[in-house]
Amino acid sequence: MLGEFDPASVSGIDVLALPVLPEITDAMRAHLRNTVARGRAKGNRPDVFSKLGDCMTENEHFLLPFADGDYDLGDYASLQPLIERFRRTPARAGNWAKNSFDTPGLSAAGGFNIAAPLDPTWSNPEWCRNSESPLACELRVAQPAFAVIMFGTNDVALTDGATYDYFLRSIVHSVLDAGVAPILSTFPYRPEDPEKTLLLNRIAVRVAADYQIPIMNLYRALEALPDRGVNTADTIHLNVAPDGRADVFDAAHLRYGFATRNLVTLQSLESVVKALE
């Protein structure tokens, strides 16, 4: 219940000690397999993933460049089969031609905080039913097998720990209940409030552990980058290389936030897919 969260319950979590890529235990693997099997019985599609998040997820630099062939995986060419898998299936029903990479999630929008995906006020009337939340709409329309989830950037200024904990758990519960495998993510450093950034990321780590779901530690992945991968002129966004490319995985481009997020997201998605197979 909202209000029962105790900040002391997560104070001992060392976010920087958590691996960047998800560690999938045998218990977690069994849990995810059962979840996805239930989803497949409902019609969920194994070659579709949904994106849940804020402006850093609904962004031209996040995964969208992998919808076509104009990218460079560099030393990470082993990710090509994963990309092909999710490129071959439309991410929505009907005449929708876009795949999971270039489809903006109905539960991802600029300005979203952790509560927004559960509020029908923000649903897209073109796709969503009356009184249907953005999250419920996305899960119904896309019928994904996987969901990449990252919230927190806007919550640093807007949301207290108890509220963030409550709504993040609500989102994860809804995703699991729909038979979808969640891949949670820590979120980037906010220079305006480092302590709040750390608190909310600790909550995300605890939620992942409580629900036995994978978590990608983007916070750690960005830690060693210049400015921690954050755009210093607009700190609610990650930065990008001067040529505007976040889909080139070489040393020069991986010094920037969006390229690093794209790489570790693809790697995390791959690890979950392999665990299920």
PDB file of C-alpha atoms in Angstrom:
ATOM      1  CA  MET A   1       0.000   0.000   0.000  1.00  0.00           C
ATOM      2  CA  LEU A   2       1.103   3.539  -0.735  1.00  0.00           C
ATOM      3  CA  GLY A   3       2.727   5.054   2.325  1.00  0.00           C
ATOM      4  CA  GLU A   4       4.322   1.917   3.759  1.00  0.00           C
ATOM      5  CA  PHE A   5       7.715   2.460   2.144  1.00  0.00           C
ATOM      6  CA  ASP A   6      10.645   2.987   4.525  1.00  0.00           C
ATOM      7  CA  PRO A   7      13.754   4.608   2.931  1.00  0.00           C
ATOM      8  CA  ALA A   8      15.916   2.717   5.420  1.00  0.00           C
ATOM      9  CA  SER A   9      14.828  -0.535   3.747  1.00  0.00           C
ATOM     10  CA  VAL A  10      16.939   0.291   0.675  1.00  0.00           C
ATOM     11  CA  SER A  11      19.741   2.323   2.268  1.00  0.00           C
ATOM     12  CA  GLY A  12      22.157  -0.608   2.194  1.00  0.00           C
ATOM     13  CA  ILE A  13      21.839  -1.216  -1.567  1.00  0.00           C
ATOM     14  CA  ASP A  14      25.037  -0.337  -3.432  1.00  0.00           C
ATOM     15  CA  VAL A  15      23.787   0.452  -6.916  1.00  0.00           C
ATOM     16  CA  LEU A  16      27.291   0.708  -8.358  1.00  0.00           C
ATOM     17  CA  ALA A  17      28.044  -2.828  -7.171  1.00  0.00           C
ATOM     18  CA  LEU A  18      25.199  -4.250  -9.257  1.00  0.00           C
ATOM     19  CA  PRO A  19      26.325  -5.654 -12.651  1.00  0.00           C
ATOM     20  CA  VAL A  20      25.449  -3.657 -15.755  1.00  0.00           C
ATOM     21  CA  LEU A  21      23.751  -6.602 -17.459  1.00  0.00           C
ATOM     22  CA  PRO A  22      21.048  -8.648 -15.729  1.00  0.00           C
ATOM     23  CA  GLU A  23      22.084 -11.651 -13.689  1.00  0.00           C
ATOM     24  CA  ILE A  24      19.443 -14.297 -14.360  1.00  0.00           C
ATOM     25  CA  THR A  25      19.236 -16.954 -11.675  1.00  0.00           C
ATOM     26  CA  ASP A  26      17.571 -20.339 -12.116  1.00  0.00           C
ATOM     27  CA  ALA A  27      14.605 -19.156 -10.058  1.00  0.00           C
ATOM     28  CA  MET A  28      14.259 -16.031 -12.168  1.00  0.00           C
ATOM     29  CA  ARG A  29      14.510 -18.064 -15.372  1.00  0.00           C
ATOM     30  CA  ALA A  30      11.702 -20.358 -14.250  1.00  0.00           C
ATOM     31  CA  HIS A  31       9.600 -17.370 -13.219  1.00  0.00           C
ATOM     32  CA  LEU A  32      10.093 -15.643 -16.588  1.00  0.00           C
ATOM     33  CA  ARG A  33       9.396 -18.808 -18.542  1.00  0.00           C
ATOM     34  CA  ASN A  34       6.110 -19.300 -16.705  1.00  0.00           C
ATOM     35  CA  THR A  35       5.212 -15.667 -17.264  1.00  0.00           C
ATOM     36  CA  VAL A  36       5.916 -15.724 -20.986  1.00  0.00           C
ATOM     37  CA  ALA A  37       4.125 -19.064 -21.411  1.00  0.00           C
ATOM     38  CA  ARG A  38       0.998 -17.523 -19.880  1.00  0.00           C
ATOM     39  CA  GLY A  39       1.361 -14.567 -22.198  1.00  0.00           C
ATOM     40  CA  ARG A  40       1.759 -16.715 -25.264  1.00  0.00           C
ATOM     41  CA  ALA A  41      -1.474 -18.497 -24.373  1.00  0.00           C
ATOM     42  CA  LYS A  42      -3.130 -15.060 -24.421  1.00  0.00           C
ATOM     43  CA  GLY A  43      -1.668 -14.256 -27.839  1.00  0.00           C
ATOM     44  CA  ASN A  44       1.470 -12.347 -26.880  1.00  0.00           C
ATOM     45  CA  ARG A  45       4.070 -12.343 -29.642  1.00  0.00           C
ATOM     46  CA  PRO A  46       7.637 -13.569 -29.036  1.00  0.00           C
ATOM     47  CA  ASP A  47       9.185 -11.176 -31.588  1.00  0.00           C
ATOM     48  CA  VAL A  48       7.791  -7.954 -30.093  1.00  0.00           C
ATOM     49  CA  PHE A  49       8.988  -5.815 -27.194  1.00  0.00           C
ATOM     50  CA  SER A  50       7.434  -2.665 -25.752  1.00  0.00           C
ATOM     51  CA  LYS A  51       9.176   0.447 -24.484  1.00  0.00           C
ATOM     52  CA  LEU A  52       7.893   2.041 -21.269  1.00  0.00           C
ATOM     53  CA  GLY A  53       9.402   5.299 -20.131  1.00  0.00           C
ATOM     54  CA  ASP A  54       9.754   9.048 -20.414  1.00  0.00           C
ATOM     55  CA  CYS A  55      11.413  11.422 -22.890  1.00  0.00           C
ATOM     56  CA  MET A  56      14.637   9.407 -22.900  1.00  0.00           C
ATOM     57  CA  THR A  57      12.653   6.409 -24.150  1.00  0.00           C
ATOM     58  CA  GLU A  58      10.393   8.297 -26.554  1.00  0.00           C
ATOM     59  CA  ASN A  59      13.475   9.627 -28.300  1.00  0.00           C
ATOM     60  CA  GLU A  60      14.866   9.387 -31.799  1.00  0.00           C
ATOM     61  CA  HIS A  61      18.217   8.176 -30.447  1.00  0.00           C
ATOM     62  CA  PHE A  62      16.869   5.294 -28.355  1.00  0.00           C
ATOM     63  CA  LEU A  63      16.753   2.028 -30.363  1.00  0.00           C
ATOM     64  CA  LEU A  64      14.957   3.643 -33.317  1.00  0.00           C
ATOM     65  CA  PRO A  65      18.088   3.629 -35.549  1.00  0.00           C
ATOM     66  CA  PHE A  66      18.140  -0.186 -35.408  1.00  0.00           C
ATOM     67  CA  ALA A  67      14.846  -0.398 -37.293  1.00  0.00           C
ATOM     68  CA  ASP A  68      16.784  -0.368 -40.576  1.00  0.00           C
ATOM     69  CA  GLY A  69      20.251  -1.433 -41.692  1.00  0.00           C
ATOM     70  CA  ASP A  70      22.113   1.827 -41.246  1.00  0.00           C
ATOM     71  CA  TYR A  71      23.999   1.058 -38.045  1.00  0.00           C
ATOM     72  CA  ASP A  72      27.411  -0.249 -37.055  1.00  0.00           C
ATOM     73  CA  LEU A  73      27.645  -2.869 -34.313  1.00  0.00           C
ATOM     74  CA  GLY A  74      31.450  -2.906 -34.358  1.00  0.00           C
ATOM     75  CA  ASP A  75      32.734  -5.568 -31.979  1.00  0.00           C
ATOM     76  CA  TYR A  76      29.159  -6.448 -31.023  1.00  0.00           C
ATOM     77  CA  ALA A  77      28.125  -8.080 -34.314  1.00  0.00           C
ATOM     78  CA  SER A  78      26.752 -11.023 -32.314  1.00  0.00           C
ATOM     79  CA  LEU A  79      23.721  -8.805 -31.585  1.00  0.00           C
ATOM     80  CA  GLN A  80      22.648  -8.927 -35.243  1.00  0.00           C
ATOM     81  CA  PRO A  81      20.376 -12.016 -34.901  1.00  0.00           C
ATOM     82  CA  LEU A  82      18.571 -10.340 -31.997  1.00  0.00           C
ATOM     83  CA  ILE A  83      18.007  -7.191 -34.048  1.00  0.00           C
ATOM     84  CA  GLU A  84      16.721  -9.216 -37.005  1.00  0.00           C
ATOM     85  CA  ARG A  85      14.345 -11.085 -34.718  1.00  0.00           C
ATOM     86  CA  PHE A  86      12.593  -7.939 -33.530  1.00  0.00           C
ATOM     87  CA  ARG A  87      12.741  -6.167 -36.899  1.00  0.00           C
ATOM     88  CA  ARG A  88      10.660  -8.777 -38.706  1.00  0.00           C
ATOM     89  CA  THR A  89       7.377  -8.329 -36.812  1.00  0.00           C
ATOM     90  CA  PRO A  90       5.102  -5.242 -36.765  1.00  0.00           C
ATOM     91  CA  ALA A  91       4.835  -3.872 -33.246  1.00  0.00           C
ATOM     92  CA  ARG A  92       1.094  -3.224 -33.549  1.00  0.00           C
ATOM     93  CA  ALA A  93      -1.833  -4.903 -35.260  1.00  0.00           C
ATOM     94  CA  GLY A  94      -3.521  -3.940 -38.512  1.00  0.00           C
ATOM     95  CA  ASN A  95      -1.620  -2.055 -41.204  1.00  0.00           C
ATOM     96  CA  TRP A  96       1.079  -0.879 -38.808  1.00  0.00           C
ATOM     97  CA  ALA A  97       4.390  -1.439 -40.608  1.00  0.00           C
ATOM     98  CA  LYS A  98       6.811  -0.374 -37.900  1.00  0.00           C
ATOM     99  CA  ASN A  99       8.667  -2.841 -35.708  1.00  0.00           C
ATOM    100  CA  SER A 100       9.592  -2.739 -32.031  1.00  0.00           C
ATOM    101  CA  PHE A 101      12.598  -0.508 -32.632  1.00  0.00           C
ATOM    102  CA  ASP A 102      10.902   2.396 -34.409  1.00  0.00           C
ATOM    103  CA  THR A 103       7.539   2.168 -32.670  1.00  0.00           C
ATOM    104  CA  PRO A 104       7.005   4.735 -29.912  1.00  0.00           C
ATOM    105  CA  GLY A 105       5.390   2.892 -27.031  1.00  0.00           C
ATOM    106  CA  LEU A 106       1.903   4.014 -26.027  1.00  0.00           C
ATOM    107  CA  SER A 107       3.266   3.980 -22.487  1.00  0.00           C
ATOM    108  CA  ALA A 108       6.310   6.141 -23.267  1.00  0.00           C
ATOM    109  CA  ALA A 109       6.114   9.914 -23.536  1.00  0.00           C
ATOM    110  CA  GLY A 110       8.015  13.070 -22.763  1.00  0.00           C
ATOM    111  CA  GLY A 111       7.101  14.345 -19.321  1.00  0.00           C
ATOM    112  CA  PHE A 112       5.945  10.981 -17.994  1.00  0.00           C
ATOM    113  CA  ASN A 113       6.646  10.260 -14.368  1.00  0.00           C
ATOM    114  CA  ILE A 114       6.188   6.885 -12.706  1.00  0.00           C
ATOM    115  CA  ALA A 115       2.425   7.327 -12.218  1.00  0.00           C
ATOM    116  CA  ALA A 116       1.579   8.476 -15.755  1.00  0.00           C
ATOM    117  CA  PRO A 117       1.420   5.030 -17.448  1.00  0.00           C
ATOM    118  CA  LEU A 118      -1.422   4.079 -15.102  1.00  0.00           C
ATOM    119  CA  ASP A 119      -3.446   7.264 -15.660  1.00  0.00           C
ATOM    120  CA  PRO A 120      -6.053   7.127 -18.490  1.00  0.00           C
ATOM    121  CA  THR A 121      -5.691  10.907 -18.857  1.00  0.00           C
ATOM    122  CA  TRP A 122      -2.544  10.310 -20.904  1.00  0.00           C
ATOM    123  CA  SER A 123      -3.870   7.566 -23.192  1.00  0.00           C
ATOM    124  CA  ASN A 124      -3.716   8.022 -26.967  1.00  0.00           C
ATOM    125  CA  PRO A 125      -7.345   8.110 -28.183  1.00  0.00           C
ATOM    126  CA  GLU A 126      -6.298   6.847 -31.613  1.00  0.00           C
ATOM    127  CA  TRP A 127      -5.383   3.473 -30.101  1.00  0.00           C
ATOM    128  CA  CYS A 128      -6.818   3.306 -26.601  1.00  0.00           C
ATOM    129  CA  ARG A 129     -10.263   2.575 -25.231  1.00  0.00           C
ATOM    130  CA  ASN A 130     -12.206   4.834 -22.916  1.00  0.00           C
ATOM    131  CA  SER A 131     -10.769   4.784 -19.382  1.00  0.00           C
ATOM    132  CA  GLU A 132      -7.878   2.554 -20.522  1.00  0.00           C
ATOM    133  CA  SER A 133      -4.486   3.479 -19.100  1.00  0.00           C
ATOM    134  CA  PRO A 134      -1.494   3.974 -21.420  1.00  0.00           C
ATOM    135  CA  LEU A 135       0.073   0.813 -19.993  1.00  0.00           C
ATOM    136  CA  ALA A 136      -3.015  -1.358 -20.429  1.00  0.00           C
ATOM    137  CA  CYS A 137      -3.424   0.056 -23.932  1.00  0.00           C
ATOM    138  CA  GLU A 138       0.181  -0.727 -24.901  1.00  0.00           C
ATOM    139  CA  LEU A 139      -0.011  -4.283 -23.588  1.00  0.00           C
ATOM    140  CA  ARG A 140      -3.290  -4.908 -25.443  1.00  0.00           C
ATOM    141  CA  VAL A 141      -2.313  -3.277 -28.737  1.00  0.00           C
ATOM    142  CA  ALA A 142       1.272  -4.542 -28.987  1.00  0.00           C
ATOM    143  CA  GLN A 143       0.852  -7.968 -27.339  1.00  0.00           C
ATOM    144  CA  PRO A 144       4.584  -8.030 -26.560  1.00  0.00           C
ATOM    145  CA  ALA A 145       6.572 -10.809 -24.971  1.00  0.00           C
ATOM    146  CA  PHE A 146       9.021  -8.329 -23.415  1.00  0.00           C
ATOM    147  CA  ALA A 147       8.886  -4.831 -21.935  1.00  0.00           C
ATOM    148  CA  VAL A 148      11.871  -2.514 -21.440  1.00  0.00           C
ATOM    149  CA  ILE A 149      11.060  -0.226 -18.499  1.00  0.00           C
ATOM    150  CA  MET A 150      12.878   2.899 -17.293  1.00  0.00           C
ATOM    151  CA  PHE A 151      11.331   5.696 -15.221  1.00  0.00           C
ATOM    152  CA  GLY A 152      12.874   8.101 -12.747  1.00  0.00           C
ATOM    153  CA  THR A 153      14.399  11.054 -14.553  1.00  0.00           C
ATOM    154  CA  ASN A 154      11.316  13.236 -14.050  1.00  0.00           C
ATOM    155  CA  ASP A 155      10.537  11.650 -10.688  1.00  0.00           C
ATOM    156  CA  VAL A 156      13.695  13.048  -9.119  1.00  0.00           C
ATOM    157  CA  ALA A 157      11.974  16.435  -8.998  1.00  0.00           C
ATOM    158  CA  LEU A 158       8.353  15.305  -8.734  1.00  0.00           C
ATOM    159  CA  THR A 159       7.995  12.085  -6.744  1.00  0.00           C
ATOM    160  CA  ASP A 160       8.792  10.951  -3.223  1.00  0.00           C
ATOM    161  CA  GLY A 161      10.201   7.512  -2.478  1.00  0.00           C
ATOM    162  CA  ALA A 162       6.937   5.959  -1.274  1.00  0.00           C
ATOM    163  CA  THR A 163       5.060   7.036  -4.396  1.00  0.00           C
ATOM    164  CA  TYR A 164       7.831   5.894  -6.732  1.00  0.00           C
ATOM    165  CA  ASP A 165       7.977   2.510  -5.005  1.00  0.00           C
ATOM    166  CA  TYR A 166       4.199   2.072  -5.149  1.00  0.00           C
ATOM    167  CA  PHE A 167       3.751   2.932  -8.818  1.00  0.00           C
ATOM    168  CA  LEU A 168       6.842   1.078 -10.020  1.00  0.00           C
ATOM    169  CA  ARG A 169       5.514  -2.040  -8.297  1.00  0.00           C
ATOM    170  CA  SER A 170       2.119  -1.405  -9.874  1.00  0.00           C
ATOM    171  CA  ILE A 171       3.677  -1.217 -13.338  1.00  0.00           C
ATOM    172  CA  VAL A 172       5.751  -4.366 -12.849  1.00  0.00           C
ATOM    173  CA  HIS A 173       2.740  -6.229 -11.463  1.00  0.00           C
ATOM    174  CA  SER A 174       0.603  -5.217 -14.466  1.00  0.00           C
ATOM    175  CA  VAL A 175       3.292  -6.255 -16.934  1.00  0.00           C
ATOM    176  CA  LEU A 176       3.766  -9.655 -15.285  1.00  0.00           C
ATOM    177  CA  ASP A 177       0.013 -10.161 -15.036  1.00  0.00           C
ATOM    178  CA  ALA A 178      -0.213  -9.660 -18.808  1.00  0.00           C
ATOM    179  CA  GLY A 179       2.296 -12.473 -19.340  1.00  0.00           C
ATOM    180  CA  VAL A 180       5.078 -10.120 -20.389  1.00  0.00           C
ATOM    181  CA  ALA A 181       8.709 -10.418 -19.232  1.00  0.00           C
ATOM    182  CA  PRO A 182       9.837  -7.058 -17.784  1.00  0.00           C
ATOM    183  CA  ILE A 183      13.390  -5.797 -18.143  1.00  0.00           C
ATOM    184  CA  LEU A 184      13.743  -3.038 -15.578  1.00  0.00           C
ATOM    185  CA  SER A 185      16.465  -0.403 -15.779  1.00  0.00           C
ATOM    186  CA  THR A 186      18.116   1.986 -13.374  1.00  0.00           C
ATOM    187  CA  PHE A 187      18.102   5.536 -14.723  1.00  0.00           C
ATOM    188  CA  PRO A 188      20.874   8.087 -15.306  1.00  0.00           C
ATOM    189  CA  TYR A 189      22.415  10.461 -12.798  1.00  0.00           C
ATOM    190  CA  ARG A 190      20.602  13.752 -12.203  1.00  0.00           C
ATOM    191  CA  PRO A 191      23.191  16.371 -11.179  1.00  0.00           C
ATOM    192  CA  GLU A 192      20.467  18.513  -9.570  1.00  0.00           C
ATOM    193  CA  ASP A 193      19.802  15.915  -6.880  1.00  0.00           C
ATOM    194  CA  PRO A 194      22.309  13.037  -6.622  1.00  0.00           C
ATOM    195  CA  GLU A 195      20.800  11.733  -3.357  1.00  0.00           C
ATOM    196  CA  LYS A 196      17.290  11.459  -4.811  1.00  0.00           C
ATOM    197  CA  THR A 197      18.704   9.818  -7.928  1.00  0.00           C
ATOM    198  CA  LEU A 198      20.362   7.202  -5.761  1.00  0.00           C
ATOM    199  CA  LEU A 199      17.263   6.632  -3.614  1.00  0.00           C
ATOM    200  CA  LEU A 200      14.972   5.981  -6.589  1.00  0.00           C
ATOM    201  CA  ASN A 201      17.532   3.728  -8.249  1.00  0.00           C
ATOM    202  CA  ARG A 202      17.870   1.740  -5.026  1.00  0.00           C
ATOM    203  CA  ILE A 203      14.100   1.312  -5.049  1.00  0.00           C
ATOM    204  CA  ALA A 204      14.259   0.007  -8.625  1.00  0.00           C
ATOM    205  CA  VAL A 205      16.894  -2.533  -7.584  1.00  0.00           C
ATOM    206  CA  ARG A 206      14.762  -3.686  -4.642  1.00  0.00           C
ATOM    207  CA  VAL A 207      11.630  -3.971  -6.790  1.00  0.00           C
ATOM    208  CA  ALA A 208      13.498  -6.121  -9.320  1.00  0.00           C
ATOM    209  CA  ALA A 209      14.699  -8.407  -6.532  1.00  0.00           C
ATOM    210  CA  ASP A 210      11.261  -8.655  -4.922  1.00  0.00           C
ATOM    211  CA  TYR A 211       9.587  -9.589  -8.207  1.00  0.00           C
ATOM    212  CA  GLN A 212      12.477 -11.760  -9.446  1.00  0.00           C
ATOM    213  CA  ILE A 213      12.821  -9.865 -12.708  1.00  0.00           C
ATOM    214  CA  PRO A 214      15.943  -8.779 -14.644  1.00  0.00           C
ATOM    215  CA  ILE A 215      17.369  -5.323 -14.092  1.00  0.00           C
ATOM    216  CA  MET A 216      19.804  -3.511 -16.350  1.00  0.00           C
ATOM    217  CA  ASN A 217      22.085  -1.143 -14.434  1.00  0.00           C
ATOM    218  CA  LEU A 218      22.325   1.832 -16.760  1.00  0.00           C
ATOM    219  CA  TYR A 219      23.338   4.045 -13.832  1.00  0.00           C
ATOM    220  CA  ARG A 220      26.564   2.051 -13.478  1.00  0.00           C
ATOM    221  CA  ALA A 221      27.122   1.733 -17.235  1.00  0.00           C
ATOM    222  CA  LEU A 222      27.188   5.535 -17.520  1.00  0.00           C
ATOM    223  CA  GLU A 223      29.258   6.172 -14.391  1.00  0.00           C
ATOM    224  CA  ALA A 224      32.679   6.274 -16.090  1.00  0.00           C
ATOM    225  CA  LEU A 225      31.590   8.332 -19.114  1.00  0.00           C
ATOM    226  CA  PRO A 226      32.296  12.060 -19.448  1.00  0.00           C
ATOM    227  CA  ASP A 227      29.499  13.890 -17.574  1.00  0.00           C
ATOM    228  CA  ARG A 228      28.108  10.417 -16.776  1.00  0.00           C
ATOM    229  CA  GLY A 229      26.575  10.345 -20.242  1.00  0.00           C
ATOM    230  CA  VAL A 230      24.226  13.235 -19.426  1.00  0.00           C
ATOM    231  CA  ASN A 231      23.635  16.231 -21.659  1.00  0.00           C
ATOM    232  CA  THR A 232      24.920  19.068 -19.485  1.00  0.00           C
ATOM    233  CA  ALA A 233      22.776  21.618 -21.336  1.00  0.00           C
ATOM    234  CA  ASP A 234      19.616  19.547 -20.823  1.00  0.00           C
ATOM    235  CA  THR A 235      20.100  17.136 -17.942  1.00  0.00           C
ATOM    236  CA  ILE A 236      16.866  15.200 -18.432  1.00  0.00           C
ATOM    237  CA  HIS A 237      18.424  13.698 -21.561  1.00  0.00           C
ATOM    238  CA  LEU A 238      21.509  11.642 -22.316  1.00  0.00           C
ATOM    239  CA  ASN A 239      24.129  13.055 -24.634  1.00  0.00           C
ATOM    240  CA  VAL A 240      25.013  11.908 -28.132  1.00  0.00           C
ATOM    241  CA  ALA A 241      28.169  12.033 -30.248  1.00  0.00           C
ATOM    242  CA  PRO A 242      28.801  15.181 -32.336  1.00  0.00           C
ATOM    243  CA  ASP A 243      27.759  13.356 -35.519  1.00  0.00           C
ATOM    244  CA  GLY A 244      24.372  12.567 -33.960  1.00  0.00           C
ATOM    245  CA  ARG A 245      24.901   8.803 -34.147  1.00  0.00           C
ATOM    246  CA  ALA A 246      23.858   6.591 -31.237  1.00  0.00           C
ATOM    247  CA  ASP A 247      23.892   3.415 -33.330  1.00  0.00           C
ATOM    248  CA  VAL A 248      27.655   3.101 -33.821  1.00  0.00           C
ATOM    249  CA  PHE A 249      29.297   0.866 -31.241  1.00  0.00           C
ATOM    250  CA  ASP A 250      32.927   1.944 -31.389  1.00  0.00           C
ATOM    251  CA  ALA A 251      35.058   3.466 -28.645  1.00  0.00           C
ATOM    252  CA  ALA A 252      34.400   7.047 -29.744  1.00  0.00           C
ATOM    253  CA  HIS A 253      30.607   6.770 -29.806  1.00  0.00           C
ATOM    254  CA  LEU A 254      30.370   4.653 -26.662  1.00  0.00           C
ATOM    255  CA  ARG A 255      31.725   7.607 -24.710  1.00  0.00           C
ATOM    256  CA  TYR A 256      28.217   9.063 -25.008  1.00  0.00           C
ATOM    257  CA  GLY A 257      25.051   8.238 -23.111  1.00  0.00           C
ATOM    258  CA  PHE A 258      22.573   7.233 -25.798  1.00  0.00           C
ATOM    259  CA  ALA A 259      24.990   4.906 -27.601  1.00  0.00           C
ATOM    260  CA  THR A 260      25.835   3.231 -24.291  1.00  0.00           C
ATOM    261  CA  ARG A 261      22.172   2.869 -23.374  1.00  0.00           C
ATOM    262  CA  ASN A 262      21.414   1.331 -26.767  1.00  0.00           C
ATOM    263  CA  LEU A 263      24.218  -1.182 -26.408  1.00  0.00           C
ATOM    264  CA  VAL A 264      23.400  -2.338 -22.883  1.00  0.00           C
ATOM    265  CA  THR A 265      19.664  -2.459 -23.697  1.00  0.00           C
ATOM    266  CA  LEU A 266      20.283  -4.758 -26.659  1.00  0.00           C
ATOM    267  CA  GLN A 267      22.653  -6.882 -24.578  1.00  0.00           C
ATOM    268  CA  SER A 268      20.131  -7.124 -21.737  1.00  0.00           C
ATOM    269  CA  LEU A 269      17.310  -8.028 -24.089  1.00  0.00           C
ATOM    270  CA  GLU A 270      19.536 -10.685 -25.638  1.00  0.00           C
ATOM    271  CA  SER A 271      20.368 -12.183 -22.229  1.00  0.00           C
ATOM    272  CA  VAL A 272      16.674 -12.473 -21.336  1.00  0.00           C
ATOM    273  CA  VAL A 273      15.742 -13.960 -24.706  1.00  0.00           C
ATOM    274  CA  LYS A 274      18.492 -16.558 -24.387  1.00  0.00           C
ATOM    275  CA  ALA A 275      17.464 -17.390 -20.845  1.00  0.00           C
ATOM    276  CA  LEU A 276      13.942 -18.134 -22.008  1.00  0.00           C
ATOM    277  CA  GLU A 277      15.121 -20.328 -24.869  1.00  0.00           C
TER     278      GLU A 277
END
